[in-house]
mmCIF file of C-alpha atoms in Angstrom:
data_model
loop_
_atom_site.group_PDB
_atom_site.id
_atom_site.type_symbol
_atom_site.label_atom_id
_atom_site.label_comp_id
_atom_site.label_asym_id
_atom_site.label_seq_id
_atom_site.Cartn_x
_atom_site.Cartn_y
_atom_site.Cartn_z
ATOM 1 C CA MET E 1 0.000 0.000 0.000
ATOM 2 C CA LEU E 2 1.250 3.483 -0.781
ATOM 3 C CA SER E 3 2.507 5.243 2.264
ATOM 4 C CA ALA E 4 0.847 8.491 3.296
ATOM 5 C CA LEU E 5 4.032 10.337 2.391
ATOM 6 C CA LEU E 6 4.206 8.833 -1.083
ATOM 7 C CA PHE E 7 0.535 9.522 -1.727
ATOM 8 C CA GLN E 8 0.946 13.136 -0.640
ATOM 9 C CA ALA E 9 3.863 13.496 -3.036
ATOM 10 C CA CYS E 10 1.783 12.045 -5.886
ATOM 11 C CA PHE E 11 -1.186 14.212 -5.004
ATOM 12 C CA SER E 12 0.843 17.400 -4.846
ATOM 13 C CA GLY E 13 2.780 16.694 -8.012
ATOM 14 C CA CYS E 14 0.045 15.129 -10.137
ATOM 15 C CA ALA E 15 -3.207 16.879 -9.343
ATOM 16 C CA GLN E 16 -4.392 19.286 -11.985
ATOM 17 C CA LYS E 17 -5.221 22.720 -10.647
ATOM 18 C CA ALA E 18 -8.913 23.585 -10.822
ATOM 19 C CA ASP E 19 -9.409 27.230 -9.878
ATOM 20 C CA ASP E 20 -12.467 28.824 -8.302
ATOM 21 C CA HIS E 21 -14.098 29.283 -11.706
ATOM 22 C CA GLU E 22 -13.644 25.730 -12.950
ATOM 23 C CA LEU E 23 -15.813 22.685 -12.574
ATOM 24 C CA THR E 24 -14.626 19.311 -13.820
ATOM 25 C CA VAL E 25 -16.309 16.221 -15.213
ATOM 26 C CA ALA E 26 -14.343 12.975 -15.497
ATOM 27 C CA PHE E 27 -14.692 9.435 -16.753
ATOM 28 C CA TYR E 28 -12.684 6.371 -15.704
ATOM 29 C CA ASN E 29 -12.841 2.752 -16.812
ATOM 30 C CA CYS E 30 -11.680 1.095 -13.594
ATOM 31 C CA GLU E 31 -10.785 -2.282 -15.167
ATOM 32 C CA ASN E 32 -12.597 -5.133 -13.450
ATOM 33 C CA PHE E 33 -13.617 -3.321 -10.291
ATOM 34 C CA PHE E 34 -15.084 -6.383 -8.572
ATOM 35 C CA ASP E 35 -15.555 -7.347 -4.970
ATOM 36 C CA ASN E 36 -14.252 -10.842 -4.187
ATOM 37 C CA VAL E 37 -17.569 -12.523 -3.322
ATOM 38 C CA HIS E 38 -19.242 -14.753 -5.898
ATOM 39 C CA ASN E 39 -22.689 -13.659 -7.048
ATOM 40 C CA PRO E 40 -24.494 -16.845 -8.187
ATOM 41 C CA ALA E 41 -26.469 -14.811 -10.732
ATOM 42 C CA LYS E 42 -23.317 -13.539 -12.469
ATOM 43 C CA GLU E 43 -20.216 -14.937 -14.144
ATOM 44 C CA ASP E 44 -17.807 -13.392 -11.655
ATOM 45 C CA GLU E 45 -16.030 -16.518 -10.395
ATOM 46 C CA GLU E 46 -12.686 -15.353 -11.820
ATOM 47 C CA PHE E 47 -12.574 -12.527 -9.296
ATOM 48 C CA THR E 48 -12.835 -14.607 -6.141
ATOM 49 C CA PRO E 49 -10.054 -16.059 -3.963
ATOM 50 C CA ALA E 50 -10.461 -19.445 -5.669
ATOM 51 C CA GLY E 51 -10.740 -17.953 -9.164
ATOM 52 C CA LYS E 52 -8.006 -17.711 -11.751
ATOM 53 C CA TYR E 53 -7.034 -14.193 -10.608
ATOM 54 C CA HIS E 54 -6.711 -15.357 -6.975
ATOM 55 C CA TYR E 55 -8.641 -12.242 -6.031
ATOM 56 C CA THR E 56 -8.165 -12.244 -2.282
ATOM 57 C CA GLN E 57 -9.499 -9.764 0.248
ATOM 58 C CA ARG E 58 -6.061 -8.150 0.382
ATOM 59 C CA ILE E 59 -5.990 -7.602 -3.383
ATOM 60 C CA TYR E 60 -9.566 -6.319 -3.411
ATOM 61 C CA GLU E 61 -8.815 -3.785 -0.681
ATOM 62 C CA GLN E 62 -5.704 -2.658 -2.539
ATOM 63 C CA LYS E 63 -7.708 -2.266 -5.749
ATOM 64 C CA VAL E 64 -10.230 -0.033 -3.975
ATOM 65 C CA HIS E 65 -7.409 2.030 -2.500
ATOM 66 C CA ASN E 66 -5.684 2.369 -5.869
ATOM 67 C CA ILE E 67 -8.813 3.593 -7.654
ATOM 68 C CA ALA E 68 -9.433 6.060 -4.825
ATOM 69 C CA THR E 69 -5.866 7.326 -5.164
ATOM 70 C CA VAL E 70 -6.384 8.123 -8.841
ATOM 71 C CA ILE E 71 -9.682 9.926 -8.256
ATOM 72 C CA ALA E 72 -8.247 11.849 -5.297
ATOM 73 C CA SER E 73 -5.443 13.189 -7.498
ATOM 74 C CA MET E 74 -7.832 14.722 -10.044
ATOM 75 C CA ALA E 75 -8.686 18.395 -10.277
ATOM 76 C CA GLY E 76 -7.893 20.029 -6.959
ATOM 77 C CA ALA E 77 -9.220 19.663 -3.422
ATOM 78 C CA ASP E 78 -12.876 19.042 -4.285
ATOM 79 C CA GLY E 79 -12.093 16.821 -7.250
ATOM 80 C CA PRO E 80 -14.455 16.346 -10.188
ATOM 81 C CA ALA E 81 -18.085 17.235 -9.661
ATOM 82 C CA LEU E 82 -19.063 14.182 -11.721
ATOM 83 C CA ILE E 83 -17.120 10.982 -12.355
ATOM 84 C CA GLY E 84 -18.522 8.385 -14.713
ATOM 85 C CA MET E 85 -17.182 4.897 -14.123
ATOM 86 C CA ALA E 86 -17.127 1.652 -16.105
ATOM 87 C CA GLU E 87 -16.485 -1.976 -15.127
ATOM 88 C CA VAL E 88 -18.041 -1.514 -11.690
ATOM 89 C CA GLU E 89 -19.574 -4.672 -10.258
ATOM 90 C CA ASN E 90 -21.931 -3.380 -7.601
ATOM 91 C CA ASN E 91 -22.718 -0.930 -4.818
ATOM 92 C CA THR E 92 -20.414 -2.843 -2.469
ATOM 93 C CA VAL E 93 -17.336 -1.595 -4.308
ATOM 94 C CA LEU E 94 -18.825 1.889 -4.648
ATOM 95 C CA ASP E 95 -19.526 2.117 -0.909
ATOM 96 C CA ALA E 96 -15.972 1.014 -0.206
ATOM 97 C CA LEU E 97 -14.607 3.544 -2.690
ATOM 98 C CA VAL E 98 -16.419 6.658 -1.471
ATOM 99 C CA ASN E 99 -15.468 5.813 2.128
ATOM 100 C CA GLN E 100 -11.750 5.492 1.432
ATOM 101 C CA PRO E 101 -9.674 8.000 3.437
ATOM 102 C CA GLU E 102 -8.589 9.742 0.234
ATOM 103 C CA LEU E 103 -12.188 10.509 -0.768
ATOM 104 C CA ALA E 104 -14.344 10.443 2.374
ATOM 105 C CA SER E 105 -14.128 14.186 3.047
ATOM 106 C CA ARG E 106 -15.656 14.980 -0.358
ATOM 107 C CA GLY E 107 -18.893 13.224 0.513
ATOM 108 C CA TYR E 108 -19.288 11.582 -2.886
ATOM 109 C CA LYS E 109 -22.596 9.875 -3.586
ATOM 110 C CA TYR E 110 -23.412 7.658 -6.534
ATOM 111 C CA GLU E 111 -26.046 6.372 -8.942
ATOM 112 C CA TRP E 112 -25.809 2.742 -10.019
ATOM 113 C CA PHE E 113 -28.205 0.076 -11.248
ATOM 114 C CA ASP E 114 -27.595 -3.653 -11.555
ATOM 115 C CA GLY E 115 -27.746 -4.392 -15.271
ATOM 116 C CA PRO E 116 -27.971 -7.485 -17.473
ATOM 117 C CA ASP E 117 -24.282 -7.891 -18.313
ATOM 118 C CA PRO E 118 -23.443 -11.602 -17.816
ATOM 119 C CA ARG E 119 -20.187 -10.843 -15.976
ATOM 120 C CA GLY E 120 -21.931 -8.408 -13.671
ATOM 121 C CA ILE E 121 -20.053 -5.260 -14.655
ATOM 122 C CA ASN E 122 -21.949 -1.996 -14.898
ATOM 123 C CA VAL E 123 -21.514 1.746 -15.209
ATOM 124 C CA ALA E 124 -21.951 4.212 -12.364
ATOM 125 C CA LEU E 125 -21.876 7.938 -11.691
ATOM 126 C CA LEU E 126 -20.110 9.396 -8.668
ATOM 127 C CA TYR E 127 -21.125 12.946 -7.855
ATOM 128 C CA ASN E 128 -20.195 15.585 -5.336
ATOM 129 C CA PRO E 129 -23.440 16.871 -3.777
ATOM 130 C CA LYS E 130 -21.748 20.228 -3.292
ATOM 131 C CA TYR E 131 -22.074 20.716 -7.064
ATOM 132 C CA PHE E 132 -24.708 18.243 -8.300
ATOM 133 C CA ARG E 133 -28.214 17.309 -7.187
ATOM 134 C CA VAL E 134 -29.929 14.279 -8.695
ATOM 135 C CA LEU E 135 -33.517 14.770 -9.846
ATOM 136 C CA LYS E 136 -34.033 11.422 -11.572
ATOM 137 C CA ALA E 137 -31.947 8.412 -12.588
ATOM 138 C CA GLY E 138 -32.505 5.135 -14.389
ATOM 139 C CA PRO E 139 -31.050 2.618 -16.853
ATOM 140 C CA LEU E 140 -31.590 2.569 -20.625
ATOM 141 C CA HIS E 141 -31.546 -0.945 -22.051
ATOM 142 C CA VAL E 142 -29.420 -1.773 -25.105
ATOM 143 C CA ASP E 143 -31.060 -4.604 -27.040
ATOM 144 C CA LEU E 144 -28.572 -6.622 -29.102
ATOM 145 C CA SER E 145 -30.886 -9.555 -29.771
ATOM 146 C CA GLY E 146 -30.884 -8.994 -33.518
ATOM 147 C CA THR E 147 -27.115 -9.043 -33.951
ATOM 148 C CA GLY E 148 -26.332 -12.714 -33.297
ATOM 149 C CA GLY E 149 -24.242 -13.959 -30.382
ATOM 150 C CA LYS E 150 -24.793 -12.478 -26.938
ATOM 151 C CA SER E 151 -27.866 -10.275 -26.693
ATOM 152 C CA LEU E 152 -27.051 -8.771 -23.289
ATOM 153 C CA THR E 153 -24.715 -5.868 -22.655
ATOM 154 C CA ARG E 154 -24.309 -3.005 -20.223
ATOM 155 C CA ASP E 155 -27.204 -0.584 -19.777
ATOM 156 C CA VAL E 156 -26.708 3.130 -20.357
ATOM 157 C CA LEU E 157 -27.101 5.074 -17.107
ATOM 158 C CA HIS E 158 -29.209 8.226 -17.515
ATOM 159 C CA VAL E 159 -28.998 10.740 -14.673
ATOM 160 C CA TYR E 160 -30.931 14.011 -14.749
ATOM 161 C CA GLY E 161 -29.917 16.637 -12.248
ATOM 162 C CA VAL E 162 -28.800 20.157 -11.404
ATOM 163 C CA LEU E 163 -25.107 20.892 -11.946
ATOM 164 C CA ASN E 164 -23.988 24.242 -10.590
ATOM 165 C CA GLY E 165 -27.450 25.726 -11.112
ATOM 166 C CA ASP E 166 -28.044 24.296 -14.605
ATOM 167 C CA THR E 167 -30.171 21.238 -15.325
ATOM 168 C CA VAL E 168 -28.135 18.584 -17.136
ATOM 169 C CA HIS E 169 -28.809 15.147 -18.608
ATOM 170 C CA VAL E 170 -25.838 12.807 -18.071
ATOM 171 C CA PHE E 171 -25.491 9.532 -19.977
ATOM 172 C CA VAL E 172 -22.837 7.074 -18.745
ATOM 173 C CA ASN E 173 -21.882 4.374 -21.252
ATOM 174 C CA HIS E 174 -19.837 1.242 -21.726
ATOM 175 C CA TRP E 175 -20.577 0.115 -25.245
ATOM 176 C CA PRO E 176 -20.018 -3.453 -26.520
ATOM 177 C CA SER E 177 -16.400 -4.482 -26.971
ATOM 178 C CA ARG E 178 -14.560 -5.227 -30.194
ATOM 179 C CA ARG E 179 -14.257 -8.893 -29.334
ATOM 180 C CA GLY E 180 -14.556 -10.872 -32.561
ATOM 181 C CA GLY E 181 -13.220 -7.986 -34.615
ATOM 182 C CA GLU E 182 -13.907 -4.283 -35.052
ATOM 183 C CA GLU E 183 -16.083 -4.628 -38.153
ATOM 184 C CA GLU E 184 -17.895 -7.718 -36.888
ATOM 185 C CA SER E 185 -18.900 -5.938 -33.654
ATOM 186 C CA GLU E 186 -19.485 -2.467 -35.114
ATOM 187 C CA GLN E 187 -23.262 -2.877 -35.366
ATOM 188 C CA LYS E 188 -23.523 -3.480 -31.621
ATOM 189 C CA ARG E 189 -21.880 -0.171 -30.775
ATOM 190 C CA GLU E 190 -24.044 1.610 -33.313
ATOM 191 C CA ILE E 191 -27.120 0.190 -31.571
ATOM 192 C CA ALA E 192 -25.815 1.513 -28.231
ATOM 193 C CA ALA E 193 -25.171 4.919 -29.814
ATOM 194 C CA LYS E 194 -28.726 4.989 -31.179
ATOM 195 C CA VAL E 195 -30.125 4.320 -27.699
ATOM 196 C CA VAL E 196 -28.402 7.503 -26.513
ATOM 197 C CA LYS E 197 -29.341 9.468 -29.626
ATOM 198 C CA ASP E 198 -32.989 8.417 -29.294
ATOM 199 C CA ALA E 199 -32.994 9.617 -25.683
ATOM 200 C CA ILE E 200 -31.462 12.994 -26.557
ATOM 201 C CA THR E 201 -33.478 13.855 -29.668
ATOM 202 C CA PRO E 202 -36.863 14.419 -27.966
ATOM 203 C CA LEU E 203 -35.192 16.447 -25.219
ATOM 204 C CA MET E 204 -33.676 18.787 -27.803
ATOM 205 C CA LYS E 205 -36.983 19.073 -29.679
ATOM 206 C CA VAL E 206 -38.687 20.316 -26.532
ATOM 207 C CA ASN E 207 -35.806 22.637 -25.608
ATOM 208 C CA PRO E 208 -32.721 23.166 -27.839
ATOM 209 C CA ASP E 209 -30.908 24.568 -24.800
ATOM 210 C CA THR E 210 -31.062 21.231 -22.977
ATOM 211 C CA LYS E 211 -27.582 20.472 -21.674
ATOM 212 C CA VAL E 212 -26.314 16.961 -22.317
ATOM 213 C CA ILE E 213 -23.128 15.178 -21.214
ATOM 214 C CA ILE E 214 -22.338 11.815 -22.806
ATOM 215 C CA MET E 215 -19.445 9.992 -21.183
ATOM 216 C CA GLY E 216 -18.062 6.515 -21.293
ATOM 217 C CA ASP E 217 -15.844 3.826 -22.678
ATOM 218 C CA LEU E 218 -17.398 3.721 -26.130
ATOM 219 C CA ASN E 219 -15.056 1.032 -27.483
ATOM 220 C CA ASP E 220 -14.898 3.176 -30.602
ATOM 221 C CA ASN E 221 -12.581 6.027 -31.450
ATOM 222 C CA PRO E 222 -13.897 9.594 -31.866
ATOM 223 C CA THR E 223 -13.779 9.333 -35.666
ATOM 224 C CA ASP E 224 -15.832 6.114 -35.894
ATOM 225 C CA ASN E 225 -19.355 6.013 -37.320
ATOM 226 C CA SER E 226 -21.110 5.244 -34.039
ATOM 227 C CA ILE E 227 -19.926 8.625 -32.768
ATOM 228 C CA THR E 228 -19.649 10.925 -35.796
ATOM 229 C CA GLY E 229 -22.460 9.245 -37.726
ATOM 230 C CA ILE E 230 -25.061 7.984 -35.223
ATOM 231 C CA LEU E 231 -24.487 10.610 -32.530
ATOM 232 C CA GLY E 232 -23.560 13.226 -35.134
ATOM 233 C CA THR E 233 -20.635 14.733 -33.220
ATOM 234 C CA LYS E 234 -18.377 17.493 -34.535
ATOM 235 C CA GLY E 235 -14.764 18.143 -33.591
ATOM 236 C CA GLU E 236 -14.668 21.862 -34.435
ATOM 237 C CA GLN E 237 -16.539 24.225 -32.162
ATOM 238 C CA ASN E 238 -17.677 26.510 -34.980
ATOM 239 C CA GLU E 239 -19.417 23.565 -36.671
ATOM 240 C CA VAL E 240 -21.529 22.595 -33.644
ATOM 241 C CA ALA E 241 -25.154 23.709 -33.533
ATOM 242 C CA ARG E 242 -26.649 24.739 -30.222
ATOM 243 C CA ASP E 243 -28.535 21.430 -30.068
ATOM 244 C CA GLY E 244 -25.675 19.441 -31.628
ATOM 245 C CA LEU E 245 -22.849 17.502 -29.982
ATOM 246 C CA TYR E 246 -19.223 18.541 -29.575
ATOM 247 C CA ASP E 247 -16.504 15.905 -29.197
ATOM 248 C CA PRO E 248 -13.205 17.557 -28.187
ATOM 249 C CA TRP E 249 -11.472 14.175 -28.407
ATOM 250 C CA ILE E 250 -11.584 14.048 -32.214
ATOM 251 C CA ASN E 251 -8.585 16.334 -32.615
ATOM 252 C CA ILE E 252 -6.812 14.874 -29.587
ATOM 253 C CA TYR E 253 -7.106 11.428 -31.179
ATOM 254 C CA LYS E 254 -5.945 12.730 -34.571
ATOM 255 C CA ASN E 255 -2.847 14.054 -32.797
ATOM 256 C CA GLY E 256 -1.945 10.503 -31.797
ATOM 257 C CA GLN E 257 -3.088 10.473 -28.186
ATOM 258 C CA GLY E 258 -5.149 7.760 -26.543
ATOM 259 C CA THR E 259 -6.439 6.283 -23.309
ATOM 260 C CA GLU E 260 -5.928 2.590 -24.047
ATOM 261 C CA GLU E 261 -3.191 0.751 -25.915
ATOM 262 C CA TYR E 262 -3.810 -2.372 -27.963
ATOM 263 C CA ASP E 263 -1.306 -4.141 -30.199
ATOM 264 C CA HIS E 264 1.104 -1.170 -29.928
ATOM 265 C CA SER E 265 -1.543 1.278 -31.142
ATOM 266 C CA TRP E 266 -3.425 3.886 -29.125
ATOM 267 C CA ASN E 267 -7.212 4.018 -28.942
ATOM 268 C CA LEU E 268 -9.195 6.870 -27.458
ATOM 269 C CA PHE E 269 -12.300 4.959 -26.412
ATOM 270 C CA ASP E 270 -12.852 6.999 -23.231
ATOM 271 C CA GLN E 271 -14.624 10.250 -23.991
ATOM 272 C CA VAL E 272 -16.794 13.011 -22.544
ATOM 273 C CA ILE E 273 -19.031 14.566 -25.224
ATOM 274 C CA ILE E 274 -21.135 17.681 -24.615
ATOM 275 C CA SER E 275 -24.050 19.442 -26.273
ATOM 276 C CA GLY E 276 -23.412 22.593 -28.261
ATOM 277 C CA ASN E 277 -25.027 24.858 -25.713
ATOM 278 C CA PHE E 278 -21.939 24.365 -23.523
ATOM 279 C CA LEU E 279 -20.175 26.380 -26.244
ATOM 280 C CA GLN E 280 -22.991 28.873 -26.927
ATOM 281 C CA ASN E 281 -24.304 29.701 -23.489
ATOM 282 C CA LYS E 282 -26.062 33.026 -22.937
ATOM 283 C CA ASN E 283 -26.247 32.701 -19.165
ATOM 284 C CA HIS E 284 -22.461 32.196 -18.873
ATOM 285 C CA LYS E 285 -22.816 29.063 -16.770
ATOM 286 C CA LEU E 286 -21.075 25.759 -17.477
ATOM 287 C CA GLN E 287 -19.119 26.799 -20.532
ATOM 288 C CA TYR E 288 -16.603 24.411 -22.053
ATOM 289 C CA GLU E 289 -12.944 25.282 -21.473
ATOM 290 C CA LYS E 290 -10.733 22.286 -22.302
ATOM 291 C CA ALA E 291 -10.331 18.509 -22.253
ATOM 292 C CA GLU E 292 -7.391 16.335 -21.294
ATOM 293 C CA ILE E 293 -6.308 12.749 -20.835
ATOM 294 C CA PHE E 294 -5.347 12.436 -17.175
ATOM 295 C CA LYS E 295 -2.112 10.505 -16.816
ATOM 296 C CA PRO E 296 0.041 11.448 -13.845
ATOM 297 C CA ASP E 297 3.273 9.504 -13.672
ATOM 298 C CA PHE E 298 2.150 7.098 -10.958
ATOM 299 C CA ILE E 299 -0.499 5.493 -13.202
ATOM 300 C CA ILE E 300 1.880 5.136 -16.159
ATOM 301 C CA ASP E 301 3.691 1.846 -16.766
ATOM 302 C CA HIS E 302 7.482 2.102 -16.921
ATOM 303 C CA TYR E 303 8.300 -1.564 -17.459
ATOM 304 C CA LYS E 304 10.280 -2.472 -20.558
ATOM 305 C CA GLY E 305 8.025 -3.038 -23.529
ATOM 306 C CA HIS E 306 5.103 -1.267 -21.856
ATOM 307 C CA GLU E 307 6.557 2.195 -21.342
ATOM 308 C CA GLY E 308 3.906 4.895 -21.418
ATOM 309 C CA GLU E 309 0.935 2.535 -21.191
ATOM 310 C CA PRO E 310 -1.590 2.623 -18.335
ATOM 311 C CA HIS E 311 -0.297 0.700 -15.313
ATOM 312 C CA ARG E 312 -2.934 -2.018 -15.284
ATOM 313 C CA SER E 313 -4.026 -4.178 -12.350
ATOM 314 C CA PHE E 314 -2.934 -7.562 -13.682
ATOM 315 C CA VAL E 315 -0.433 -8.968 -16.151
ATOM 316 C CA GLY E 316 -2.103 -12.141 -17.260
ATOM 317 C CA THR E 317 -3.565 -13.378 -13.987
ATOM 318 C CA HIS E 318 -0.768 -11.946 -11.823
ATOM 319 C CA TRP E 319 -1.643 -8.950 -9.634
ATOM 320 C CA ILE E 320 0.905 -6.142 -10.138
ATOM 321 C CA ASN E 321 -0.684 -3.585 -7.813
ATOM 322 C CA GLY E 322 -1.769 -1.350 -10.666
ATOM 323 C CA TYR E 323 -4.747 0.849 -11.381
ATOM 324 C CA SER E 324 -6.462 0.270 -14.723
ATOM 325 C CA ASP E 325 -5.706 -0.519 -18.359
ATOM 326 C CA HIS E 326 -7.310 2.833 -19.289
ATOM 327 C CA PHE E 327 -6.324 6.410 -18.518
ATOM 328 C CA PRO E 328 -9.131 8.644 -17.200
ATOM 329 C CA VAL E 329 -10.320 11.696 -19.114
ATOM 330 C CA ILE E 330 -11.345 15.086 -17.717
ATOM 331 C CA LEU E 331 -13.443 17.925 -19.107
ATOM 332 C CA TYR E 332 -13.069 21.417 -17.651
ATOM 333 C CA LEU E 333 -16.079 23.739 -17.550
ATOM 334 C CA SER E 334 -16.451 27.317 -16.387
ATOM 335 C CA ASN E 335 -18.667 27.468 -13.325
ATOM 336 C CA SER E 336 -19.139 31.244 -13.345
ATOM 337 C CA LYS E 337 -22.723 32.244 -12.627
ATOM 338 C CA GLY E 338 -22.355 35.601 -14.369
#
């Protein structure tokens, strides 16, 4: 376990400064954030003490601590107002996380629903009640029954609430993986994208100033059709309509950056996408400032052959006291109330 001194050094050296006029929104795929108790209704046996990962209580507790350490190092003393999470098994791990010493003082709460994923992994939203108040939350089902193979995947989490005085619809996603090949699985991610698009469209018809935040591990890059085609995102601010969607990660990806490395190539699957009214905002609240991949040195792998990659939890089935195989992403918004 990191010593208090080492953690303080990481926190001081790695945390991004968020000034009094900034509010941050983050997303983090936590890589197999399981407890170590078998749920008979789920295929989670691998992450138990007798499973192939030998996922003991000691390892589980270290995993919780490590994820808390990453979140605690984000964006100043209060941290992100919202943190979307993927690969979260249940509320047991979320309760353990928000009560870790690194995070307890922030008073994070969460929204989470147990979904149909066979392995039992879900998405969740942590939020700081100092900045966000939940009005309504629920899951959106993604039906893959017409695609062949497995018909069950993670639900989309839809949370409606008040963020710094503005009402916002937040959609947390973990779209189907590329297992079986990118082209072979593409349709599944397009179906997931359409679920989100179909939820947003009527909101925008009623009020084009509706604020929307789409975050998640989309298992597609910002230039792929599920995002630019189905969602209709744009990467240039001057091309985004008030009721359109802006994806700041398009140009970041084109510049060769990513959040996840596969076969010596970077992917930028982890994204936070916002509606155009974050760019064209007459009331001067919650205006987009910048986006960044969050990768302080302590979550970067420095082992030969893996230099620069995320310092993941396991190599094969061997625990290496890491964090995740994805880097988090952060969006910075102005929180001036004008």
